[in-house]
Coordinates of C-alpha atoms in Angstrom, one line a residue:
M1 CA 0.0 0.0 0.0
S2 CA 1.2 3.6 -0.6
N3 CA 0.7 6.8 1.3
S4 CA -2.1 7.7 -1.0
T5 CA -4.3 5.0 0.7
L6 CA -3.9 6.7 4.1
P7 CA -6.2 9.4 5.4
N8 CA -5.5 13.0 4.6
L9 CA -3.5 14.9 7.2
P10 CA -4.3 18.3 8.7
A11 CA -2.8 21.3 7.0
S12 CA 0.7 21.9 8.2
D13 CA 0.8 25.5 7.0
R14 CA -1.9 26.8 9.3
P15 CA 0.1 27.6 12.5
E16 CA -2.7 29.9 13.7
V17 CA -5.1 26.9 13.8
A18 CA -2.5 24.7 15.6
A19 CA -2.0 27.5 18.2
R20 CA -5.8 27.8 18.8
L21 CA -6.1 24.0 19.1
R22 CA -3.2 23.9 21.5
D23 CA -4.8 26.6 23.7
A24 CA -8.0 24.7 23.8
L25 CA -6.3 21.4 24.7
L26 CA -4.4 23.0 27.5
G27 CA -7.5 24.8 28.7
A28 CA -9.3 21.4 29.1
A29 CA -6.2 19.9 30.9
F30 CA -5.6 17.6 28.0
T31 CA -2.1 17.0 29.3
A32 CA -0.1 14.0 30.6
D33 CA -0.9 15.0 34.2
G34 CA -4.6 15.6 33.3
L35 CA -4.9 12.2 31.7
L36 CA -3.4 10.4 34.6
E37 CA -5.8 12.2 37.0
L38 CA -8.8 11.5 34.9
L39 CA -8.1 7.9 33.9
G40 CA -6.2 6.6 36.9
A41 CA -3.0 4.7 36.7
P42 CA -4.3 1.3 35.5
A43 CA -6.3 2.8 32.6
Y44 CA -3.5 5.2 31.8
A45 CA -1.0 2.4 31.6
A46 CA -3.4 0.3 29.5
L47 CA -3.7 3.1 27.0
A48 CA 0.1 3.1 26.6
R49 CA -0.2 -0.5 25.6
S50 CA -2.9 0.4 23.0
E51 CA -5.6 -1.2 25.2
T52 CA -8.6 1.2 25.1
V53 CA -11.4 -0.5 27.1
P54 CA -10.4 0.9 30.5
A55 CA -10.1 4.4 29.1
L56 CA -13.5 4.1 27.4
R57 CA -15.0 3.1 30.7
A58 CA -13.4 6.1 32.4
T59 CA -14.7 8.6 29.9
R60 CA -18.4 8.0 30.0
G61 CA -19.1 11.5 31.1
D62 CA -19.3 14.7 29.2
T63 CA -16.6 16.9 30.6
P64 CA -14.3 18.7 28.1
L65 CA -11.4 16.4 29.0
E66 CA -13.4 13.3 28.5
T67 CA -14.6 14.6 25.1
L68 CA -11.0 15.2 24.0
V69 CA -9.8 11.8 25.2
R70 CA -12.6 10.1 23.2
L71 CA -11.9 12.2 20.2
F72 CA -8.1 12.2 19.9
L73 CA -6.9 9.2 21.9
L74 CA -9.8 6.7 21.5
Q75 CA -10.7 7.8 18.0
Q76 CA -14.4 7.8 18.7
P77 CA -16.9 10.0 16.8
V78 CA -18.2 12.7 19.2
P79 CA -21.4 14.8 18.8
H80 CA -20.6 18.1 17.1
A81 CA -22.3 20.1 19.9
R82 CA -20.1 18.6 22.6
V83 CA -16.9 19.3 20.7
A84 CA -17.9 22.8 19.9
D85 CA -17.9 23.5 23.7
V86 CA -14.2 22.7 23.8
L87 CA -12.6 23.3 20.4
P88 CA -12.8 25.8 17.5
V89 CA -14.6 23.1 15.4
A90 CA -15.1 25.1 12.2
A91 CA -11.4 26.0 12.0
C92 CA -10.3 22.4 12.9
V93 CA -12.6 20.9 10.2
E94 CA -11.4 23.5 7.6
S95 CA -7.7 22.8 8.3
G96 CA -8.2 19.0 8.5
W97 CA -7.7 18.2 12.2
L98 CA -11.3 17.0 12.4
V99 CA -13.7 15.5 9.8
S100 CA -17.5 15.5 9.8
V101 CA -19.2 12.1 10.4
G102 CA -22.8 12.1 9.3
T103 CA -24.7 15.2 10.2
H104 CA -24.1 15.5 13.9
E105 CA -20.7 14.1 14.8
V106 CA -17.0 14.8 14.2
A107 CA -14.0 12.6 14.4
A108 CA -10.2 13.2 14.6
T109 CA -8.1 12.6 11.5
V110 CA -4.9 12.0 13.6
D111 CA -4.0 10.7 17.0
V112 CA -2.9 13.5 19.3
R113 CA -1.3 12.3 22.5
P114 CA -0.1 14.5 25.4
Y115 CA 3.6 14.1 26.2
G116 CA 5.4 15.7 29.1
G117 CA 8.6 17.4 28.3
P118 CA 11.7 17.0 30.5
D119 CA 11.1 20.4 32.3
G120 CA 7.4 19.9 32.6
E121 CA 6.5 21.2 29.2
D122 CA 3.1 20.2 27.8
W123 CA 3.8 18.8 24.4
F124 CA 1.6 16.8 21.9
I125 CA 2.8 14.0 19.7
V126 CA 0.8 13.6 16.5
S127 CA 0.7 10.2 14.7
D128 CA -1.6 8.3 12.4
L129 CA -4.8 7.0 13.9
G130 CA -4.3 3.8 15.9
C131 CA -0.5 4.2 15.7
A132 CA 0.3 6.0 18.9
V133 CA 2.0 2.9 20.3
G134 CA 3.9 1.0 17.7
G135 CA 3.6 -2.8 17.3
A136 CA 1.0 -3.5 19.9
G137 CA -1.8 -4.2 17.5
G138 CA 0.1 -5.3 14.4
I139 CA 0.2 -1.8 13.0
G140 CA 2.7 -2.7 10.3
S141 CA 0.3 -5.0 8.6
R142 CA -2.0 -2.2 7.8
D143 CA 0.1 0.1 5.7
E144 CA 3.8 0.7 5.1
G145 CA 3.4 4.4 5.1
V146 CA 2.0 4.9 8.6
V147 CA 3.7 7.1 11.1
L148 CA 3.9 5.8 14.6
G149 CA 3.9 7.8 17.8
V150 CA 6.0 7.5 20.9
G151 CA 7.3 4.0 21.8
G152 CA 10.0 2.7 24.2
A153 CA 12.7 3.2 21.6
S154 CA 11.8 6.8 21.1
T155 CA 11.8 7.7 24.8
T156 CA 15.1 5.7 25.3
L157 CA 16.9 7.8 22.7
A158 CA 15.4 11.0 24.0
G159 CA 16.6 10.1 27.5
I160 CA 20.2 9.2 26.6
T161 CA 20.7 12.3 24.3
V162 CA 23.2 14.9 25.6
R163 CA 21.3 18.1 26.2
T164 CA 23.7 21.0 25.9
P165 CA 23.0 24.2 23.9
V166 CA 24.0 23.8 20.2
S167 CA 23.6 25.9 17.1
A168 CA 22.6 23.1 14.8
A169 CA 21.0 19.7 15.4
L170 CA 20.0 16.9 12.9
D171 CA 17.3 14.3 13.4
L172 CA 17.6 11.5 10.9
G173 CA 14.4 9.5 10.3
T174 CA 12.3 11.8 12.3
G175 CA 9.0 9.9 12.3
S176 CA 6.5 11.7 14.4
G177 CA 9.1 14.3 15.4
I178 CA 9.7 13.5 19.0
Q179 CA 13.5 13.8 18.7
A180 CA 13.2 17.1 16.8
L181 CA 10.9 18.4 19.5
H182 CA 13.4 17.6 22.2
A183 CA 16.2 19.1 20.2
A184 CA 14.2 22.3 19.7
R185 CA 14.7 23.1 23.4
H186 CA 18.4 23.5 23.1
A187 CA 19.3 23.9 19.4
T188 CA 19.1 27.2 17.5
R189 CA 18.3 25.3 14.3
V190 CA 16.9 21.8 13.9
T191 CA 17.0 19.9 10.6
A192 CA 14.9 16.7 10.3
T193 CA 15.0 14.1 7.5
D194 CA 12.7 11.2 6.6
L195 CA 12.2 9.0 3.6
N196 CA 8.5 9.1 4.2
P197 CA 7.0 12.6 3.3
R198 CA 4.0 11.8 5.5
A199 CA 6.4 11.6 8.5
L200 CA 7.8 15.1 7.7
H201 CA 4.2 16.4 7.5
I202 CA 3.4 14.9 10.9
T203 CA 6.6 16.2 12.4
A204 CA 5.5 19.7 11.4
L205 CA 2.2 19.1 13.1
T206 CA 3.9 17.8 16.3
L207 CA 6.1 20.9 16.5
A208 CA 3.4 23.4 15.8
L209 CA 0.9 21.8 18.2
S210 CA 3.6 21.7 20.9
G211 CA 4.4 25.3 20.5
A212 CA 7.9 24.6 19.3
P213 CA 9.8 26.4 16.5
A214 CA 9.4 24.9 13.0
A215 CA 12.2 22.7 11.8
D216 CA 14.0 22.5 8.4
L217 CA 12.2 19.4 7.0
R218 CA 13.9 17.4 4.2
E219 CA 12.7 14.4 2.3
G220 CA 15.2 11.6 1.8
S221 CA 16.8 8.6 3.4
L222 CA 19.0 9.5 6.4
F223 CA 21.9 11.7 5.3
E224 CA 20.8 11.9 1.6
P225 CA 19.1 15.3 2.0
V226 CA 22.1 16.8 3.9
R227 CA 24.6 18.8 1.8
D228 CA 28.2 17.9 1.9
D229 CA 29.2 21.1 3.6
E230 CA 26.7 20.9 6.4
T231 CA 27.9 19.9 9.8
Y232 CA 26.1 19.6 13.2
E233 CA 26.9 19.6 16.9
L234 CA 24.2 17.0 17.6
I235 CA 23.0 14.2 15.4
V236 CA 20.3 11.8 16.7
S237 CA 18.5 8.9 15.0
N238 CA 16.1 6.1 15.9
P239 CA 16.6 4.6 12.5
P240 CA 14.7 1.7 10.8
F241 CA 17.2 -0.7 12.4
V242 CA 15.3 -4.0 12.1
I243 CA 17.3 -6.7 10.4
S244 CA 14.9 -8.4 8.1
P245 CA 14.7 -10.1 4.7
G246 CA 13.6 -7.1 2.5
A247 CA 12.2 -3.7 3.4
R248 CA 8.5 -4.4 3.7
L249 CA 7.8 -1.8 6.4
T250 CA 9.3 1.6 5.9
Y251 CA 9.1 2.7 9.5
R252 CA 11.2 -0.2 10.9
D253 CA 13.0 -2.2 8.1
G254 CA 16.4 -0.8 7.0
G255 CA 16.3 -2.2 3.4
M256 CA 20.0 -3.0 3.4
G257 CA 21.6 -6.4 3.9
G258 CA 21.9 -7.4 7.6
D259 CA 23.0 -4.5 9.8
D260 CA 24.5 -2.5 7.0
L261 CA 22.1 0.4 7.5
C262 CA 23.2 0.9 11.1
R263 CA 26.8 0.5 10.1
S264 CA 26.7 3.0 7.3
L265 CA 24.7 5.5 9.5
V266 CA 27.4 5.3 12.2
Q267 CA 30.3 5.5 9.7
E268 CA 28.9 8.5 7.8
A269 CA 28.2 10.5 10.9
G270 CA 31.8 11.2 11.6
D271 CA 32.1 13.6 8.6
R272 CA 28.9 15.4 9.6
L273 CA 30.0 16.2 13.2
R274 CA 31.6 19.4 14.3
E275 CA 34.5 19.2 16.8
G276 CA 33.2 18.2 20.2
G277 CA 29.8 17.3 18.7
F278 CA 27.8 14.2 19.6
A279 CA 26.0 11.6 17.4
Q280 CA 23.6 9.3 19.2
F281 CA 21.8 6.3 17.7
L282 CA 19.8 3.3 18.6
A283 CA 20.8 0.2 16.6
N284 CA 20.7 -3.5 16.0
W285 CA 23.8 -5.5 15.1
Q286 CA 24.5 -9.1 14.1
H287 CA 26.3 -11.6 16.2
V288 CA 28.0 -13.6 13.5
E289 CA 29.5 -17.1 14.0
G290 CA 33.3 -16.9 14.4
E291 CA 33.3 -13.1 15.0
D292 CA 33.6 -11.1 18.2
W293 CA 30.5 -8.8 18.3
Q294 CA 32.5 -6.1 20.1
D295 CA 35.2 -6.1 17.3
R296 CA 32.4 -5.8 14.8
L297 CA 31.1 -2.6 16.4
R298 CA 34.6 -1.2 16.9
S299 CA 35.1 -1.4 13.2
W300 CA 32.0 0.8 12.6
V301 CA 33.5 3.8 14.5
P302 CA 34.6 6.5 12.1
R303 CA 38.1 8.0 12.4
G304 CA 38.4 11.0 14.6
C305 CA 35.6 10.0 17.0
D306 CA 35.5 8.6 20.5
A307 CA 32.7 6.1 21.0
W308 CA 30.7 4.6 23.8
I309 CA 28.6 1.6 22.7
V310 CA 26.3 -0.2 25.1
Q311 CA 24.6 -3.5 24.3
R312 CA 21.3 -3.6 26.2
E313 CA 19.8 -6.8 25.0
V314 CA 20.6 -9.9 22.9
Q315 CA 18.0 -12.2 21.2
D316 CA 18.6 -15.4 19.4
V317 CA 17.4 -15.4 15.8
T318 CA 14.2 -17.2 16.5
Q319 CA 13.2 -14.8 19.3
Y320 CA 14.1 -11.9 17.0
A321 CA 12.1 -13.1 14.1
E322 CA 9.1 -13.8 16.2
L323 CA 9.2 -10.3 17.8
W324 CA 9.1 -8.5 14.5
L325 CA 6.7 -10.8 12.8
R326 CA 4.3 -10.1 15.7
D327 CA 5.1 -6.4 15.5
A328 CA 3.7 -6.5 11.9
G329 CA 0.7 -8.6 13.0
D330 CA 1.7 -11.5 10.7
H331 CA 0.9 -14.0 13.5
Q332 CA -2.7 -13.0 13.2
G333 CA -3.2 -14.0 9.6
D334 CA -2.9 -17.2 7.6
T335 CA -0.8 -19.8 9.4
A336 CA 0.9 -21.0 6.3
A337 CA 1.8 -17.4 5.3
Y338 CA 3.2 -16.7 8.7
E339 CA 5.3 -19.9 8.7
A340 CA 6.7 -19.0 5.3
L341 CA 7.7 -15.5 6.5
Y342 CA 9.3 -17.0 9.6
D343 CA 11.2 -19.5 7.4
A344 CA 12.4 -16.6 5.2
W345 CA 13.8 -14.8 8.2
L346 CA 15.7 -17.8 9.4
D347 CA 17.0 -18.5 5.8
E348 CA 18.4 -14.9 5.8
F349 CA 20.1 -15.3 9.1
E350 CA 21.5 -18.7 8.2
A351 CA 23.0 -17.4 5.0
R352 CA 24.8 -14.7 6.9
K353 CA 25.8 -17.1 9.7
V354 CA 24.0 -14.9 12.2
R355 CA 23.3 -16.6 15.6
A356 CA 21.8 -13.6 17.5
V357 CA 21.0 -9.9 17.3
G358 CA 22.1 -7.3 19.7
F359 CA 20.3 -4.0 20.5
G360 CA 21.7 -1.0 22.2
W361 CA 23.0 2.6 22.1
I362 CA 25.8 4.1 20.1
T363 CA 27.3 7.5 21.0
L364 CA 30.0 9.1 19.0
R365 CA 31.9 12.3 19.9
R366 CA 34.1 14.1 17.4
T367 CA 37.5 14.6 18.9
G368 CA 40.8 16.0 17.8
S369 CA 42.7 13.3 19.7
D370 CA 45.2 11.1 17.9
A371 CA 44.2 8.2 20.2
P372 CA 40.4 8.0 20.1
S373 CA 38.7 6.1 23.0
I374 CA 36.3 3.3 22.0
T375 CA 34.3 1.6 24.8
V376 CA 32.1 -1.3 23.8
E377 CA 30.3 -3.0 26.7
E378 CA 27.3 -5.1 27.6
W379 CA 25.0 -3.7 30.3
P380 CA 21.6 -5.3 30.4
H381 CA 20.8 -4.1 33.9
P382 CA 18.4 -1.3 34.9
V383 CA 19.5 2.3 34.5
E384 CA 18.1 5.6 35.6
Q385 CA 16.8 7.8 32.8
P386 CA 17.4 10.5 31.7
L387 CA 21.1 9.6 31.0
G388 CA 22.1 12.5 28.9
D389 CA 24.3 14.0 31.7
T390 CA 25.8 10.5 32.4
V391 CA 26.8 10.2 28.7
R392 CA 28.4 13.6 28.6
E393 CA 30.2 12.9 31.9
H394 CA 31.6 9.6 30.4
F395 CA 33.3 11.5 27.7
D396 CA 34.5 14.2 30.1
R397 CA 36.2 11.4 32.1
V398 CA 37.7 10.0 28.8
D399 CA 39.3 13.4 28.2
Y400 CA 40.6 13.5 31.8
L401 CA 42.1 10.0 31.7
R402 CA 43.6 10.6 28.3
A403 CA 45.4 13.7 29.6
H404 CA 46.7 12.1 32.9
D405 CA 49.4 9.4 33.0
D406 CA 49.9 7.3 36.1
A407 CA 52.2 9.9 37.7
A408 CA 49.6 12.6 37.2
L409 CA 46.8 10.4 38.6
L410 CA 48.8 9.9 41.8
A411 CA 49.3 13.6 42.1
A412 CA 45.6 14.3 41.6
H413 CA 42.8 14.7 44.1
F414 CA 39.5 12.7 43.9
R415 CA 36.3 12.5 45.8
L416 CA 33.8 9.6 45.9
A417 CA 30.8 10.3 43.6
P418 CA 27.5 11.0 45.3
E419 CA 25.2 8.1 46.3
I420 CA 27.9 5.4 46.2
I421 CA 27.4 2.7 48.7
Q422 CA 29.8 0.0 49.8
E423 CA 28.7 -3.6 50.3
Q424 CA 30.8 -6.3 52.0
V425 CA 30.2 -9.8 50.8
G426 CA 31.2 -12.9 52.7
L427 CA 30.2 -15.8 54.9
P428 CA 28.3 -15.0 58.1
G429 CA 30.6 -14.7 61.0
A430 CA 33.8 -14.4 58.9
E431 CA 36.3 -12.0 60.2
D432 CA 37.0 -10.5 56.7
P433 CA 34.7 -10.2 53.7
E434 CA 35.3 -12.3 50.6
H435 CA 35.1 -9.1 48.5
V436 CA 33.9 -5.5 48.6
V437 CA 31.5 -4.0 46.1
L438 CA 31.0 -0.4 45.3
R439 CA 27.5 0.3 43.9
Q440 CA 26.0 3.4 42.2
H441 CA 22.4 4.4 42.8
R442 CA 22.2 6.9 39.9
G443 CA 22.9 6.9 36.2
M444 CA 24.1 3.5 34.9
R445 CA 23.8 2.0 38.4
R446 CA 27.1 0.2 38.0
A447 CA 28.6 -2.2 40.6
T448 CA 32.3 -3.1 40.7
K449 CA 34.4 -5.3 42.9
V450 CA 37.4 -3.7 44.7
D451 CA 40.1 -5.2 46.9
T452 CA 40.8 -4.0 50.4
V453 CA 43.1 -1.2 49.2
G454 CA 40.6 0.0 46.6
A455 CA 37.8 0.0 49.2
G456 CA 40.0 1.9 51.7
F457 CA 41.1 4.3 49.0
A458 CA 37.6 5.1 47.8
G459 CA 36.3 5.6 51.3
V460 CA 39.0 8.2 52.2
C461 CA 38.7 10.2 48.9
D462 CA 37.1 13.5 49.9
G463 CA 39.3 15.8 47.7
T464 CA 41.7 16.9 50.5
L465 CA 44.6 14.6 49.9
S466 CA 46.3 13.5 46.7
A467 CA 45.9 9.9 45.6
G468 CA 49.6 9.3 46.2
R469 CA 49.4 10.5 49.8
I470 CA 46.3 8.4 50.5
L471 CA 48.2 5.3 49.2
D472 CA 51.2 6.1 51.3
A473 CA 48.9 6.1 54.4
I474 CA 47.3 2.9 53.4
A475 CA 50.7 1.2 52.8
Q476 CA 51.7 2.2 56.3
L477 CA 48.5 0.7 57.8
V478 CA 48.7 -2.6 56.0
G479 CA 52.5 -2.9 56.2
E480 CA 53.1 -2.8 52.4
D481 CA 55.9 -1.2 50.5
P482 CA 54.5 2.2 49.4
V483 CA 56.5 2.2 46.2
L484 CA 55.0 -1.1 45.2
L485 CA 51.5 0.1 46.1
R486 CA 51.9 3.3 44.1
D487 CA 53.0 1.1 41.2
R488 CA 50.1 -1.3 41.1
T489 CA 47.1 0.9 42.1
P490 CA 46.8 3.5 39.3
A491 CA 45.0 0.9 37.1
Q492 CA 42.4 0.5 39.7
I493 CA 42.0 4.2 40.2
R494 CA 41.7 4.7 36.4
L495 CA 38.9 2.1 36.3
L496 CA 37.0 3.8 39.2
V497 CA 37.3 7.1 37.5
E498 CA 36.3 5.7 34.1
Q499 CA 33.2 4.2 35.5
G500 CA 32.2 7.2 37.5
F501 CA 32.9 6.0 41.0
L502 CA 35.5 8.6 41.6
E503 CA 35.4 12.3 40.5
P504 CA 38.5 14.4 39.9
V505 CA 38.7 17.5 42.1
G506 CA 40.0 20.8 40.7

């Protein structure tokens, strides 16, 4: 199916109507907080899973907020008279936000979903009807041109993005515009690209309805619409990263062989970044028989860039195929057709010797260093979003460690990062613990084992004494040669700094 089979969208060149609609939505408390208060937590959570029955039961009244929920979230026709009490109906119908149904009712042409910004902003994400939450209802099987709303991947990327003021930001594969909307808070100019012109149209609606500045919208795949001389301080992308046989669904399937789309996206980003700029992506990558997956990802990193790559999840090829076949709703159709598709996915993986697929985050930072830092790690454990500051601080620590050799580390002062706790692990009644664990309660929520010296060192670090003087004192307490202790401890200090347990002072 093509975009021409999809419903018409509201006019994106009528900002005055979007502004009036926004005022009306806010006036009726059609916000994330207002929805939670009206629906209650269970129905609110069910709506996020595309389950509408609890919300239908909670909106049986005729208040303005209930009217808007039925109209824009539940896609129910509502009597014209009721809507006229809340919205400028004539203007909304004329510009295409609403459409007349019969003689007495109106219906929404798009899904409009309240979305709370990071500083309490009341934003609205526009998407195609029934597509506010991707995958839950087999959305992909309906039309390849649909534009989805906010899903877990969207919010993950928004949460890990570094939020510092920049003059130019680029959102590749913008979809409904959520990344462009976030970028508009701290970027003077936002450029957004998408292969699907319908997505660009909906991005314009999302920005206008959220009261954000308009973006420079360009049609084309990923970097295609970007001129060779254009560079940015921030590049973000939640690309169509699904590794599938073919490119059946525009919003999710890369259309290149294997993980080539994600690889090329990462490799091309280096030339588009300004010095010190960040590029941040979600991606899938193949685990190929006989190949180290970490080496595979290191090979993607462009020259002149530091990188931090975190693998959050791994699925074997059967799990992966089932996940995305269900996303498209293929499991709900003809059994033979489903099995044929499943078989085609496994054939593709077998031909490429792929045994599993990883999912995670890739962050690049353009650096002038002759010795770029590339960290590739697996971290499937819970983290605390947003992580943008944590990501930025990781690269700050990379710079610090790159500039300090072991002698400089011993002369430096450190303090224990906030909210670090120490756990002693051992048998009950034992005089000494088997090992000591330092654990973070913020950001990545890391835990690391340390020896007795490392635990004592971290516990004393308050910024007043240099690392070398602390080690000399520990050596005296434990009866060890201070020269030998100074010689073997910098590697442990370096690790504690790298992972954010210790912070340099001054």
